[in-house]
mmCIF file with all atom_site columns, C-alpha atoms in Angstrom:
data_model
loop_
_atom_site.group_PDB
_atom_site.id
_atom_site.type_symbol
_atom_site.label_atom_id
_atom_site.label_alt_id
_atom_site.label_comp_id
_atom_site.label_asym_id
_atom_site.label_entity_id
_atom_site.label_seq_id
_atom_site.pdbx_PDB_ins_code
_atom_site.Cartn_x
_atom_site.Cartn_y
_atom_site.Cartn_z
_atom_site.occupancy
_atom_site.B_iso_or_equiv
_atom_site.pdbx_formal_charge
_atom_site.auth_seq_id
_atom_site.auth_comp_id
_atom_site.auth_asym_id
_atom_site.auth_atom_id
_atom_site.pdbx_PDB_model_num
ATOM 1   C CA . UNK A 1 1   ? -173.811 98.903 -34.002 1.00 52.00 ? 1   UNK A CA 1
ATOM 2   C CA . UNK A 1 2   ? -171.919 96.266 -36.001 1.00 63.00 ? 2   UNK A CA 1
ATOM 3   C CA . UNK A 1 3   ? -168.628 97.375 -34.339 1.00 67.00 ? 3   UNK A CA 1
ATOM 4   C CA . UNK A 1 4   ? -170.682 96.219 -30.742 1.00 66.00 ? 4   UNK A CA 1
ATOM 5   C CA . UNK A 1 5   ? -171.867 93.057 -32.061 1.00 71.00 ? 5   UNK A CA 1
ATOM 6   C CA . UNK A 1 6   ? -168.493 92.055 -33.513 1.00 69.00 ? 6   UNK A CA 1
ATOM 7   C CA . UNK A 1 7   ? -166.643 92.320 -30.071 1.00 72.00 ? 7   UNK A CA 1
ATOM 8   C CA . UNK A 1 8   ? -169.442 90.890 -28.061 1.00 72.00 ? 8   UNK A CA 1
ATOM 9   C CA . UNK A 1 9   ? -169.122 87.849 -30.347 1.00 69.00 ? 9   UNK A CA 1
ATOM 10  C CA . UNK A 1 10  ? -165.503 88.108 -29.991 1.00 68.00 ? 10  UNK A CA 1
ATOM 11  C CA . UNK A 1 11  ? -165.368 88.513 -26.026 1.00 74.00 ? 11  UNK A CA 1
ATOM 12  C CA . UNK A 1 12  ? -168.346 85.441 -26.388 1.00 68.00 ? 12  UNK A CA 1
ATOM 13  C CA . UNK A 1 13  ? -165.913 83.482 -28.333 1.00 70.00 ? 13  UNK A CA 1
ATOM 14  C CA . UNK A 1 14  ? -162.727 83.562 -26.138 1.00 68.00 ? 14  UNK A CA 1
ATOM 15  C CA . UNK A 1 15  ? -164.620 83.265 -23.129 1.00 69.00 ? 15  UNK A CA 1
ATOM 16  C CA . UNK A 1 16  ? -166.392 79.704 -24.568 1.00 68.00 ? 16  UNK A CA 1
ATOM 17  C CA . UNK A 1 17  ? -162.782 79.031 -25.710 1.00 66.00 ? 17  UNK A CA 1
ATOM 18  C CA . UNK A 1 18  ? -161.153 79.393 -22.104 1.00 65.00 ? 18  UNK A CA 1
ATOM 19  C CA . UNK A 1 19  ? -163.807 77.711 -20.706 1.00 62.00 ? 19  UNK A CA 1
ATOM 20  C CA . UNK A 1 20  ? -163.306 74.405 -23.388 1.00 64.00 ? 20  UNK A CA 1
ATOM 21  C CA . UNK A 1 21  ? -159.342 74.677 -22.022 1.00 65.00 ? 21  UNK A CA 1
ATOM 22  C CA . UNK A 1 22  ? -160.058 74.980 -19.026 1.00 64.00 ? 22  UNK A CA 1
ATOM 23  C CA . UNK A 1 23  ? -162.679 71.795 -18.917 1.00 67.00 ? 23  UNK A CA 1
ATOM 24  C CA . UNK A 1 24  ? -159.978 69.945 -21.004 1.00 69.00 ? 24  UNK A CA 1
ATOM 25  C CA . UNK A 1 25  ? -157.353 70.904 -18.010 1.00 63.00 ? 25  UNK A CA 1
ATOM 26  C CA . UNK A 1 26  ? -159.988 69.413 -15.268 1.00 66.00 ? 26  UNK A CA 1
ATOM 27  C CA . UNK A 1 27  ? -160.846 66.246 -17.162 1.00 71.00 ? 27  UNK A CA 1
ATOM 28  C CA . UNK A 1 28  ? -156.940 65.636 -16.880 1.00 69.00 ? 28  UNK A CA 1
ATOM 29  C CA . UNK A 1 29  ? -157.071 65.920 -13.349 1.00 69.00 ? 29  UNK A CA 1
ATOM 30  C CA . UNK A 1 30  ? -160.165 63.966 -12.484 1.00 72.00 ? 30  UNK A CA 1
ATOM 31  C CA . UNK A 1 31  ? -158.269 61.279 -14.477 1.00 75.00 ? 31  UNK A CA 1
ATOM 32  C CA . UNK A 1 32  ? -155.348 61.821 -12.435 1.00 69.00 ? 32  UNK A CA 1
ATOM 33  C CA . UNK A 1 33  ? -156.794 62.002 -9.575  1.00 71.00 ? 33  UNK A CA 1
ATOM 34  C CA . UNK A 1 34  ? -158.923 58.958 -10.569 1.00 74.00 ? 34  UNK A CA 1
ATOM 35  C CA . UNK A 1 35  ? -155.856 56.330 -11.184 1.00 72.00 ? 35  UNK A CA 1
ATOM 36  C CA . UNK A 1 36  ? -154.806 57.790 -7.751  1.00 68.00 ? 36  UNK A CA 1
ATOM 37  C CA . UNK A 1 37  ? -157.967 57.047 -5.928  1.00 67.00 ? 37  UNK A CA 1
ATOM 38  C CA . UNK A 1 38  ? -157.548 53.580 -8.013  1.00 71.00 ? 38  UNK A CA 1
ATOM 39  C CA . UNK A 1 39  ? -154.429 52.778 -7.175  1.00 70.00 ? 39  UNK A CA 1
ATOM 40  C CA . UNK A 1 40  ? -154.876 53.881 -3.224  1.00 67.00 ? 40  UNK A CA 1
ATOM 41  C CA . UNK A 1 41  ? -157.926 51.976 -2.789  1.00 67.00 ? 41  UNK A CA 1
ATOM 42  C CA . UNK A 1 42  ? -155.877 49.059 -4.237  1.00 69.00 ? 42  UNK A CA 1
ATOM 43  C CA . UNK A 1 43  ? -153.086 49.236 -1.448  1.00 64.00 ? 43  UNK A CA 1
ATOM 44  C CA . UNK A 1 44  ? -155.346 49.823 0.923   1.00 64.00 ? 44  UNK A CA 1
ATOM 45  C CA . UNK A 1 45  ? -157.584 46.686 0.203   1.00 67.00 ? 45  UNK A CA 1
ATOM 46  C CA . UNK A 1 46  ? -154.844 44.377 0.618   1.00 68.00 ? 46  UNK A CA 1
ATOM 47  C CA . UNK A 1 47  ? -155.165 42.271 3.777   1.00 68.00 ? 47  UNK A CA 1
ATOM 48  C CA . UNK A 1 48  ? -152.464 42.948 6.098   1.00 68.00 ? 48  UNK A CA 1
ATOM 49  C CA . UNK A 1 49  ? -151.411 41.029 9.435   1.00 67.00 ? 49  UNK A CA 1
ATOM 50  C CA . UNK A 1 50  ? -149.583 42.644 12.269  1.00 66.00 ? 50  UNK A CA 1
ATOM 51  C CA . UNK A 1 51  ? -147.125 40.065 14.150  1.00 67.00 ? 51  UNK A CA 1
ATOM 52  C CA . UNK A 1 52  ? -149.711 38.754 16.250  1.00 71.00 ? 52  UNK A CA 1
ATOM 53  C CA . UNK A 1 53  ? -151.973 37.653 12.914  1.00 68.00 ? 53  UNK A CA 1
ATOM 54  C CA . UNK A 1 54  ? -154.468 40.628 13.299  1.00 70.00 ? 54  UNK A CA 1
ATOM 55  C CA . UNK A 1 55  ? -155.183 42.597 10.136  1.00 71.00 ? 55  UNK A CA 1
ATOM 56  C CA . UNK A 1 56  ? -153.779 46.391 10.343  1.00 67.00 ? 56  UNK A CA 1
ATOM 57  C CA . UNK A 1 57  ? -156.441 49.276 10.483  1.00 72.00 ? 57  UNK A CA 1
ATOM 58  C CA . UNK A 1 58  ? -156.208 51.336 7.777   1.00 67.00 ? 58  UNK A CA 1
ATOM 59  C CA . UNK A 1 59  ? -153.843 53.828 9.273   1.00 69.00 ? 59  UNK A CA 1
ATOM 60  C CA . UNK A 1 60  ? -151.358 51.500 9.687   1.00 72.00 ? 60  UNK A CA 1
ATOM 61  C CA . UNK A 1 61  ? -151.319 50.343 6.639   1.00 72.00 ? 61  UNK A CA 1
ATOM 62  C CA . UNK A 1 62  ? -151.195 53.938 5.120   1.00 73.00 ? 62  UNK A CA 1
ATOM 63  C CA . UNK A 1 63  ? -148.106 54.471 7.134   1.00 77.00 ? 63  UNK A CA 1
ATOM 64  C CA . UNK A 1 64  ? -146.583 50.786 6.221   1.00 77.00 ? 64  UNK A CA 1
ATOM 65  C CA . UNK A 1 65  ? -147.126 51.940 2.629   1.00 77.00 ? 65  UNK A CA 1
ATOM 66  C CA . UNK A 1 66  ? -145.674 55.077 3.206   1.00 80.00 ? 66  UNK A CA 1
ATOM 67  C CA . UNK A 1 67  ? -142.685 53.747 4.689   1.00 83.00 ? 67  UNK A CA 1
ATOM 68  C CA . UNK A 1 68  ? -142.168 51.347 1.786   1.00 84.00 ? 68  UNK A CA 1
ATOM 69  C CA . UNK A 1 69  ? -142.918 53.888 -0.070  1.00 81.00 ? 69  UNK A CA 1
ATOM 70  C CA . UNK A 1 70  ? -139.931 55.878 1.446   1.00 86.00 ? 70  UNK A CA 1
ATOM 71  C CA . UNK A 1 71  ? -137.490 53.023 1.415   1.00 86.00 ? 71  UNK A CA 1
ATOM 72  C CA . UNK A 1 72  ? -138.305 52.707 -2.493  1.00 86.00 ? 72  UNK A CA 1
ATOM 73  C CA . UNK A 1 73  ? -137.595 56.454 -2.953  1.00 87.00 ? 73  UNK A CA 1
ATOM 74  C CA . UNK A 1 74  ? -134.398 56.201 -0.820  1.00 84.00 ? 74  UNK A CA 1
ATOM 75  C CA . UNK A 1 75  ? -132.876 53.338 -3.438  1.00 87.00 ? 75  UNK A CA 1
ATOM 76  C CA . UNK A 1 76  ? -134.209 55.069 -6.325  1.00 86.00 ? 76  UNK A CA 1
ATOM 77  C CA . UNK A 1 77  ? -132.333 58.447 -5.143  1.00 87.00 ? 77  UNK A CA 1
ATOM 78  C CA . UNK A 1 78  ? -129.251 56.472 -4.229  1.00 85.00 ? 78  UNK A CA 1
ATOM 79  C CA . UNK A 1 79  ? -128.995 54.966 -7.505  1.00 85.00 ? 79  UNK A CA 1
ATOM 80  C CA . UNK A 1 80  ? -128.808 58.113 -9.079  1.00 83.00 ? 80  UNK A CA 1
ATOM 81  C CA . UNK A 1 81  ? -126.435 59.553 -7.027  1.00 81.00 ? 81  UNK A CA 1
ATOM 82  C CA . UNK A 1 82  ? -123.986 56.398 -7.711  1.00 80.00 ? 82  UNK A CA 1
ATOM 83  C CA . UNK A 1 83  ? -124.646 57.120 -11.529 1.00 81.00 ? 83  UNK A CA 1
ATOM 84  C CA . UNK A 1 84  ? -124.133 60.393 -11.336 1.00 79.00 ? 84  UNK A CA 1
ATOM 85  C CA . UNK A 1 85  ? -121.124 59.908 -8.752  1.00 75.00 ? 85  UNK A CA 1
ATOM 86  C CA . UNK A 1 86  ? -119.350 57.462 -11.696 1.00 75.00 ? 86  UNK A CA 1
ATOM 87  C CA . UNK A 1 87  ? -119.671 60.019 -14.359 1.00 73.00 ? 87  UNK A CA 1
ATOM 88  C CA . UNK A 1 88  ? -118.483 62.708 -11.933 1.00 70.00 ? 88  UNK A CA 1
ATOM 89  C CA . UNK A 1 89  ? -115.426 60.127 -11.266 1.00 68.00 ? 89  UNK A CA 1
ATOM 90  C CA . UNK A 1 90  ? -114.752 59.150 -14.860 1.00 65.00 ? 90  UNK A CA 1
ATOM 91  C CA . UNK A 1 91  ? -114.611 63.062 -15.652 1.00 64.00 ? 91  UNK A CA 1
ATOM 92  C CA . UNK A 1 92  ? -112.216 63.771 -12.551 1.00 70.00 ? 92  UNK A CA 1
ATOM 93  C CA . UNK A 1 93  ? -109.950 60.613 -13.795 1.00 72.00 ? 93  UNK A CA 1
ATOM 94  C CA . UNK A 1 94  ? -109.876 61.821 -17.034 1.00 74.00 ? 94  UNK A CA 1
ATOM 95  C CA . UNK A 1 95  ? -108.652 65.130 -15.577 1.00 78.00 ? 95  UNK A CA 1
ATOM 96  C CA . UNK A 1 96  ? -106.291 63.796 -13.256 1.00 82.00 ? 96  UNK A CA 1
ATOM 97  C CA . UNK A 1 97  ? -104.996 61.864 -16.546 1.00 85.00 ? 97  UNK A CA 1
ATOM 98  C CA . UNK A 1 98  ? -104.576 64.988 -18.655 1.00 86.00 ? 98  UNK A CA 1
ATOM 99  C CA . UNK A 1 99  ? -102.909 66.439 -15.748 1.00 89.00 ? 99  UNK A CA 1
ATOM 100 C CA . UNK A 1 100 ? -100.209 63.338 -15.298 1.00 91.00 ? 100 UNK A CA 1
ATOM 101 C CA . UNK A 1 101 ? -99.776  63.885 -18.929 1.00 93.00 ? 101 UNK A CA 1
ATOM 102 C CA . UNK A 1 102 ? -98.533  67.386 -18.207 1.00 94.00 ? 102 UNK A CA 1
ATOM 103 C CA . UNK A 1 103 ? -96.580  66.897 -15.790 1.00 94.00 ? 103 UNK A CA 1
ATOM 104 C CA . UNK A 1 104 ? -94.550  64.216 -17.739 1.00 94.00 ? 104 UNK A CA 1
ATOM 105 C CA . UNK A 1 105 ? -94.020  67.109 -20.496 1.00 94.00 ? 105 UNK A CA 1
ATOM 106 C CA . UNK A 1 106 ? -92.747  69.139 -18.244 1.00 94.00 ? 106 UNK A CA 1
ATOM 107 C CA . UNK A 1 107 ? -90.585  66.698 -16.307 1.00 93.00 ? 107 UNK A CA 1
ATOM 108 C CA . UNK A 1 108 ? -89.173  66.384 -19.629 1.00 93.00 ? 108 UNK A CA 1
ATOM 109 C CA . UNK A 1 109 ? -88.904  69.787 -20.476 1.00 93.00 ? 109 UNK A CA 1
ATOM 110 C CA . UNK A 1 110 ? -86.871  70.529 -17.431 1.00 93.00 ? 110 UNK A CA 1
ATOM 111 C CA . UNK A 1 111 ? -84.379  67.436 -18.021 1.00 91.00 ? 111 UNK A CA 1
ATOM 112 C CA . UNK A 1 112 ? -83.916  68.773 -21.667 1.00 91.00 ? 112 UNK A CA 1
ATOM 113 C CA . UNK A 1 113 ? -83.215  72.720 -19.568 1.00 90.00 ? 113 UNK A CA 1
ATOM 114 C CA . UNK A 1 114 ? -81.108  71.240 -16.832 1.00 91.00 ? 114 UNK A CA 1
ATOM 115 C CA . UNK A 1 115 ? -78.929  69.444 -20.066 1.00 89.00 ? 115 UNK A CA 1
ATOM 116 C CA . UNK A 1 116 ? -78.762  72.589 -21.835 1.00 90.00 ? 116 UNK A CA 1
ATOM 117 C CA . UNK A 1 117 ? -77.325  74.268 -18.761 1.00 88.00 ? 117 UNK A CA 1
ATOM 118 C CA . UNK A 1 118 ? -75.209  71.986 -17.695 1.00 87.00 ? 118 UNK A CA 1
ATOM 119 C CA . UNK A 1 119 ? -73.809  71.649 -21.337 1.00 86.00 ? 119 UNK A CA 1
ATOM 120 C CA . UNK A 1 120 ? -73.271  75.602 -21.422 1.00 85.00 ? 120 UNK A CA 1
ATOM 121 C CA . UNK A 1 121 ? -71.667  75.491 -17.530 1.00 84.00 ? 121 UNK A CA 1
ATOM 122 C CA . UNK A 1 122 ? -69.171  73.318 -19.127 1.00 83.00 ? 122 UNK A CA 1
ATOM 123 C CA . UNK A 1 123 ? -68.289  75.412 -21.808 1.00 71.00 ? 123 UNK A CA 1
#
């Protein structure tokens, strides 16, 4: 009987336990979905004029933000590609550096052979 009670108060236990995560895990996205509903309702409230001085419904300004909204992603992706282009250049230029250095050993190395052989032709 006491070996019943002690896993129903287990099982009880975890099962409050999940349900405590899992109410932690939906207050998060309330929150979230709060500062969204916040920050949407914010964009959207802003008066807007088309060229001829009308305001915009409100699907045209959800696709005028969404296309500034695109623009903005566009320069924030092409930024990062430039930084990540540069440190893709500085490692190829420090390859192509290490590789000139070579090459000038071995230029040398084969001007101190064709010496050599020249000096033993002449023997």
């Amino acid at each position: 009987m006491k070996t019943k009670t002690i896993i129903e108060l287990l099982t009880l236990s975890s099962s409050i336990y999940v349900l405590a995560r899992d109410t932690k895990l939906l207050d998060r996205i309330n929150e979230l979905s709060e500062k969204g509903k916040d920050n949407i309702n914010k964009a959207m409230a802003e008066s807007r004029l088309d060229e001829n001085g009308n305001e915009l419904e409100f699907l045209d300004k959800v696709i005028l933000k969404t296309n500034e909204l695109k623009e903005e992603l566009y320069e924030k992706i092409e930024g990062l590609i430039v930084k990540f282009y540069k440190k893709i250049n500085v490692a190829h230029a420090d390859d192509i550096k290490s590789l000139h250095e070579k090459i000038e050993k071995l230029d040398n190395t084969v001007a101190l052979l064709e010496a050599r052989l020249n000096k033993l032709e002449t023997k």
